[in-house]
Coordinates of C-alpha atoms and ligand atoms in Angstrom, one line a residue:
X1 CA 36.8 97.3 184.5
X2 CA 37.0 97.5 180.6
X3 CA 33.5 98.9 179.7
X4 CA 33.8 98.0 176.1
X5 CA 32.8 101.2 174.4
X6 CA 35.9 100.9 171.9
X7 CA 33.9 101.4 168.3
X8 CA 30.5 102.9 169.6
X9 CA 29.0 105.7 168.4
X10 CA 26.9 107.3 171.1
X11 CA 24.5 110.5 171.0
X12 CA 24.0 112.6 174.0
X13 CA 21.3 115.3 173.5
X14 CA 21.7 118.3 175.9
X15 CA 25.7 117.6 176.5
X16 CA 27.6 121.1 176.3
X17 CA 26.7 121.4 180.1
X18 CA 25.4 119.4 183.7
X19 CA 24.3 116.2 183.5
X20 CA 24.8 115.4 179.6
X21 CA 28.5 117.0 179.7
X22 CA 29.1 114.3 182.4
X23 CA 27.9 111.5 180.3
X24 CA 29.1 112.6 177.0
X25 CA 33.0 112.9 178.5
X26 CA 32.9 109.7 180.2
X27 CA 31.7 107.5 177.0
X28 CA 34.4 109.8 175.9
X29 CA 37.1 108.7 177.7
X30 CA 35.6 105.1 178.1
X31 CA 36.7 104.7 174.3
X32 CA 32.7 105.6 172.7
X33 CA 32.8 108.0 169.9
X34 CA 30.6 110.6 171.1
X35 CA 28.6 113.4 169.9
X36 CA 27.6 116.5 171.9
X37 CA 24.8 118.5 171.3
X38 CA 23.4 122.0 172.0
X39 CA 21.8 124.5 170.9
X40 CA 23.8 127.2 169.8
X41 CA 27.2 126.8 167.4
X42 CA 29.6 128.8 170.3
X43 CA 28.7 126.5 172.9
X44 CA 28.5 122.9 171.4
X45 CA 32.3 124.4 169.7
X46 CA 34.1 125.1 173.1
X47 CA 32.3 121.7 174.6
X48 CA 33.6 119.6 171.7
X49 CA 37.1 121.2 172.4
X50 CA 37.4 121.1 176.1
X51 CA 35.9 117.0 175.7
X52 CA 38.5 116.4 173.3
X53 CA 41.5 118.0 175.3
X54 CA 40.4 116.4 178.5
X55 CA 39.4 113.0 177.4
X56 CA 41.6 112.5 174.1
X57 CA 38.9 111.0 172.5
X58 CA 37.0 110.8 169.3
X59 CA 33.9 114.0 169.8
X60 CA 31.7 115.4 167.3
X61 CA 29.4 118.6 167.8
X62 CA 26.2 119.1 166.6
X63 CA 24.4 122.2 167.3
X64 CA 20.5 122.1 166.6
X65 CA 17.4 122.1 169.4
X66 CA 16.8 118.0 169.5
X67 CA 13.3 119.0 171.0
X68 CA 12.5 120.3 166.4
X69 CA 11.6 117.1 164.3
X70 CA 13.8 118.0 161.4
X71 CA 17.1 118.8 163.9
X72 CA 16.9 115.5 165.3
X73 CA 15.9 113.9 161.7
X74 CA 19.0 115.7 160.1
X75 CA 21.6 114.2 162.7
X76 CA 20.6 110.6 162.2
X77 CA 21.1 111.0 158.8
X78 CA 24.1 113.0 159.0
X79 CA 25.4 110.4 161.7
X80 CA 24.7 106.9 160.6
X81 CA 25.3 103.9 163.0
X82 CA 24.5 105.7 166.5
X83 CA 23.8 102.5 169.0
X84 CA 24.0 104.7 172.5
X85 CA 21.2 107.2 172.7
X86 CA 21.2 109.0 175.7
X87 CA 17.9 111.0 176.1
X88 CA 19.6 113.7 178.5
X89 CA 18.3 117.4 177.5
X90 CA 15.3 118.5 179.5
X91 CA 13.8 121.8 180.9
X92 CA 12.7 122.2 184.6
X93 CA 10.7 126.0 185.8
X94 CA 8.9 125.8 189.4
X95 CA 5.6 127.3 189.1
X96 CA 2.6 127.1 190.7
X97 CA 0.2 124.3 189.5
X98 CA -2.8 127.3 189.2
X99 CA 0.0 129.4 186.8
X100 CA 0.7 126.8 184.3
X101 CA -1.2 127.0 181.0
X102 CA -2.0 124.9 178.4
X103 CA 1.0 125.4 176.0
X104 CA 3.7 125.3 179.1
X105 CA 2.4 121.2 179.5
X106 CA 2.9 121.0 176.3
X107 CA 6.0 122.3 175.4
X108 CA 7.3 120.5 178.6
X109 CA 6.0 117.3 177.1
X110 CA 7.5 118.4 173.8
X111 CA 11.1 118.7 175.0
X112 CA 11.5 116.8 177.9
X113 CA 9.1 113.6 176.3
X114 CA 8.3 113.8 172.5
X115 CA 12.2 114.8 171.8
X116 CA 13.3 111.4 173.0
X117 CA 10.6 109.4 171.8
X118 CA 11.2 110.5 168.2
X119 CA 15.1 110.1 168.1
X120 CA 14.3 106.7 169.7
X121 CA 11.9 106.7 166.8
X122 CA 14.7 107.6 164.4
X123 CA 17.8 105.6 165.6
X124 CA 15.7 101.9 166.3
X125 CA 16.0 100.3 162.4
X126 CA 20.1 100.7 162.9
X127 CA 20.0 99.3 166.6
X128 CA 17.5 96.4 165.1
X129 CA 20.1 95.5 162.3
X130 CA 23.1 95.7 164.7
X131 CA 21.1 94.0 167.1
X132 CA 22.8 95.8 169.7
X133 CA 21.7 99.4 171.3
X134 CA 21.6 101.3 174.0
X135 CA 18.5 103.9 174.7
X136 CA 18.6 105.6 178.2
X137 CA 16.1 108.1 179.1
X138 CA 17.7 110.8 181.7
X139 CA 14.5 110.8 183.8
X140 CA 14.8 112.0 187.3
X141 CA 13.3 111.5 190.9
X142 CA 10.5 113.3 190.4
X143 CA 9.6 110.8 188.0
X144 CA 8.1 109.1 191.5
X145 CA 7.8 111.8 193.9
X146 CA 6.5 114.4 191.9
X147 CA 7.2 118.0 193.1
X148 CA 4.1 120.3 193.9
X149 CA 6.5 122.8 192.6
X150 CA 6.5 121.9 188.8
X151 CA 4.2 119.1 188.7
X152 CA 4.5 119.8 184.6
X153 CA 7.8 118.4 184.8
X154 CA 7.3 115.8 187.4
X155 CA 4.5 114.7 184.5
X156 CA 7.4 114.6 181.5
X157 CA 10.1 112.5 183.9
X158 CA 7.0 109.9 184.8
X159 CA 6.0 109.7 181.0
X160 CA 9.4 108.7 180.2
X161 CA 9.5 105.6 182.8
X162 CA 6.5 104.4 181.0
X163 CA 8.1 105.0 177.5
X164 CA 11.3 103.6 178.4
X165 CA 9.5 100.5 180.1
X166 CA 6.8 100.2 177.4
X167 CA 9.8 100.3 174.4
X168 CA 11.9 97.6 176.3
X169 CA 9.2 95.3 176.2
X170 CA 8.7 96.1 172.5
X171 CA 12.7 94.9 171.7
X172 CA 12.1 91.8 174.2
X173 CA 14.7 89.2 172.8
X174 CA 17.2 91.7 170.9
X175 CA 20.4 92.9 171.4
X176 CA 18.7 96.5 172.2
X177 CA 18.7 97.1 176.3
X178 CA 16.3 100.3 177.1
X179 CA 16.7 101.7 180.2
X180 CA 15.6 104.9 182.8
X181 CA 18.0 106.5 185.1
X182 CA 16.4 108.8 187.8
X183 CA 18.8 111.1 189.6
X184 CA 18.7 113.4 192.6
X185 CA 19.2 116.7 192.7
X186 CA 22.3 117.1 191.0
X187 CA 24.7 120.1 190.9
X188 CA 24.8 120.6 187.0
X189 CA 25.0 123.8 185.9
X190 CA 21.2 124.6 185.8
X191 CA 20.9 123.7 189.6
X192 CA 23.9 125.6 190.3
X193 CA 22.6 128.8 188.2
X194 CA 19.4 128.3 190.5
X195 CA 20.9 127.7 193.8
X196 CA 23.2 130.6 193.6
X197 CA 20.7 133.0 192.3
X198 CA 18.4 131.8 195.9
X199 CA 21.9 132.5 197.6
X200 CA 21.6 136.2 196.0
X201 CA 18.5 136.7 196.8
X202 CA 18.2 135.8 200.4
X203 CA 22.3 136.8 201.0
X204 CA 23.1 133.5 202.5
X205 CA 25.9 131.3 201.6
X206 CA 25.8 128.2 199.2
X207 CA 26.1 125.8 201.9
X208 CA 23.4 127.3 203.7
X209 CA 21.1 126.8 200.7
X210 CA 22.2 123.7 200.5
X211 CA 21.9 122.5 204.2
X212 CA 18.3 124.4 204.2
X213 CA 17.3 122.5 200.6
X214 CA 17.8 119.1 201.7
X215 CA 16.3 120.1 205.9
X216 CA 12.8 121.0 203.8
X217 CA 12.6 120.5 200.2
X218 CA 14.1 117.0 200.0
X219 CA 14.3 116.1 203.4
X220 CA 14.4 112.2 202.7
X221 CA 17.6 112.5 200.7
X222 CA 20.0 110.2 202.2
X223 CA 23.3 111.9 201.8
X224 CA 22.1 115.2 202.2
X225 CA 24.0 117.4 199.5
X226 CA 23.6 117.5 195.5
X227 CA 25.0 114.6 193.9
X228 CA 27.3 115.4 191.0
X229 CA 26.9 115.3 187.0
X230 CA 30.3 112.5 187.5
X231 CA 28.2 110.3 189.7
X232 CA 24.6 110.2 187.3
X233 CA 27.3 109.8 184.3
X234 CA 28.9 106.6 186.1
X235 CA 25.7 104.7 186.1
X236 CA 25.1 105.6 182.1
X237 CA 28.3 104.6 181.4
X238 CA 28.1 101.0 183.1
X239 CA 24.1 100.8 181.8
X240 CA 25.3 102.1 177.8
X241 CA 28.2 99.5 178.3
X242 CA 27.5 95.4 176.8
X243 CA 28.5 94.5 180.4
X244 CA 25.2 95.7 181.2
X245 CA 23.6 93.6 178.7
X246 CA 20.9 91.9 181.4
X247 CA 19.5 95.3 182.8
X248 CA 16.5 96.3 180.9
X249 CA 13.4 97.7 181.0
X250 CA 14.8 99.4 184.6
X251 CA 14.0 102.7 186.3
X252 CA 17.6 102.9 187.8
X253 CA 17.9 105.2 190.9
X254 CA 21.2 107.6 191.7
X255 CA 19.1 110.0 193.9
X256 CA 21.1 109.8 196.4
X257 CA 18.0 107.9 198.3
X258 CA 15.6 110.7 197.8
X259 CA 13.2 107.8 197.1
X260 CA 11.7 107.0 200.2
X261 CA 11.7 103.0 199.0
X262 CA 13.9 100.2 198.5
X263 CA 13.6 99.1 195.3
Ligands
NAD1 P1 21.4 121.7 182.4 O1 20.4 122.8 182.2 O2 22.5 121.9 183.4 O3 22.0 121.2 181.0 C1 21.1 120.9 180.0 C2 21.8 120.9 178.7 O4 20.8 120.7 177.7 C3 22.5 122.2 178.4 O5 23.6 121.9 177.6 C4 21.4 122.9 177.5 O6 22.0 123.8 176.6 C5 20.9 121.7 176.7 N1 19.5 121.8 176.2 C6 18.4 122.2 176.8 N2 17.4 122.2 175.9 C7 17.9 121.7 174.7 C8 17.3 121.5 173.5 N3 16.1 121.7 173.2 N4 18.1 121.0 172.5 C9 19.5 120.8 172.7 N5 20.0 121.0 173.9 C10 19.2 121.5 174.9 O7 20.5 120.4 182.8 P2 20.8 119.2 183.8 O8 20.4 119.7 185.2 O9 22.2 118.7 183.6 O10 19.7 118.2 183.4 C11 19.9 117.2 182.4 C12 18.8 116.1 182.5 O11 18.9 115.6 183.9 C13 17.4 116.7 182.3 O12 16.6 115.8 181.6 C14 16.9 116.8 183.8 O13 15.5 116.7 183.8 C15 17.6 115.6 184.4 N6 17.7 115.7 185.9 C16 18.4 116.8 186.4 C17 18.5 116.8 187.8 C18 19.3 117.9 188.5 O14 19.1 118.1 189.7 N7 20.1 118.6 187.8 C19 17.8 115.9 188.6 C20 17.1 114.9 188.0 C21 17.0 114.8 186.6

């Protein structure tokens, strides 16, 4: 299938690692002209390079935090015509509900919320005169099953089902699509950071973790094992792609069936 990317410019905040890396590279290699973003020069540098020498496409770097107002005003101007956002970076910290202050919900809601919102914000007047865009907020399962574990950031992956839902009903009748894609528990390179410092800790072996995450943390996950960044980045790619120009205003799942509904 021919996703027709050829000519797009696409922005994926978050994309020198996990989940973003996945979607970056396959916009990438679907023909988009993509830019990846982290924080730090180093990282966003040997991203751009390894994107470029796997996918032989066309990959820009831009190193800023997305989460500061000016950073994420400075790349739309630097980078006119952007009509694929991807809304990807986001911080997750399991805490207890009775340990979280005041300025950890907000600085949750800052980065994982308020960063999209405002490069929605800041890329919408060039989607309105192409009449064509993309916006696709990387939410997450616990958008809908919130986890008692970090109910902060169950809080910022809900908000951004009702942004994305709220917005597409704002560009009813355009060219824009806006979309929310929930996955599972993924192995990006967070997870993996966090699963292998529990195997440390507790001196068992990955697969144990693994087999003993989805017995009693997320017991309702249908294939029982972390999906991969590839398989979240598969659905973006179809969802950022004008084949996909009749799904909108969706909270799209690839949780593996976490969620215990059909639809
Ligand atoms: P990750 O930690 O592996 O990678 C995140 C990337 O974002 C890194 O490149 C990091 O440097 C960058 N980043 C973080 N804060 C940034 C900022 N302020 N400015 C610029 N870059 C920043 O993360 P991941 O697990 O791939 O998660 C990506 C998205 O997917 C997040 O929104 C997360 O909530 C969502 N998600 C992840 C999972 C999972 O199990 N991994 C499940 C559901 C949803």
């Amino acid at each position: 299938m021919d996703l027709q990317l050829n000519g797009k410019l696409a922005l994926v905040s978050g994309s020198t690692a996990g989940i973003g890396y996945a979607i970056a590279s396959t916009l990438a290699r679907e023909g988009a002209s993509v830019i990846v973003n982290g924080r730090t020069q180093a990282a966003v540098d040997e991203a751009v390079e390894r994107m470029r020498a796997e996918t032989h496409g066309t990959v820009h770097g831009y190193a800023a935090d997305l989460s500061q107002a000016d950073a994420a005003k400075e790349l739309v101007h630097q980078h006119a015509g952007i009509s694929i956002l991807v809304n990807n970076l986001g911080i997750f910290e399991p805490k207890a509900f009775e340990d979280i202050p005041d300025q950890d919900w907000l600085h949750f809601f800052d980065v994982n919320v308020l960063s999209g919102v405002r490069l929605a914000r800041l890329v919408l007047p060039e989607m309105k005169r192409l009449n064509w865009g993309r916006i696709i907020f990387i939410s997450s399962e616990s958008a809908v099953q919130i986890p008692t574990e970090m109910i902060h950031y169950g809080m910022t992956k809900t908000a951004q089902l009702a942004v994305s839902r709220g917005l597409a009903e704002a560009v009813a009748g355009t060219g824009i699509t806006v979309n929310s894609v929930l996955p599972g528990p993924t192995k990006s390179r967070g997870v993996g950071d966090f699963v292998e410092g529990m195997a440390r800790a507790s001196d068992k072996s990955l697969d144990q973790i693994e087999a003993e995450f989805f017995d009693h943390v997320r017991p309702t996950s249908l294939i029982k094992r972390f999906g991969t960044p590839q398989e979240v980045a598969s659905l973006v790619a179809y969802v950022a792609s004008p084949l996909a120009s009749a799904t909108t205003g969706a909270a799209l799942r690839v949780d593996g069936g976490v969620i215990k509904s059909a639809f």
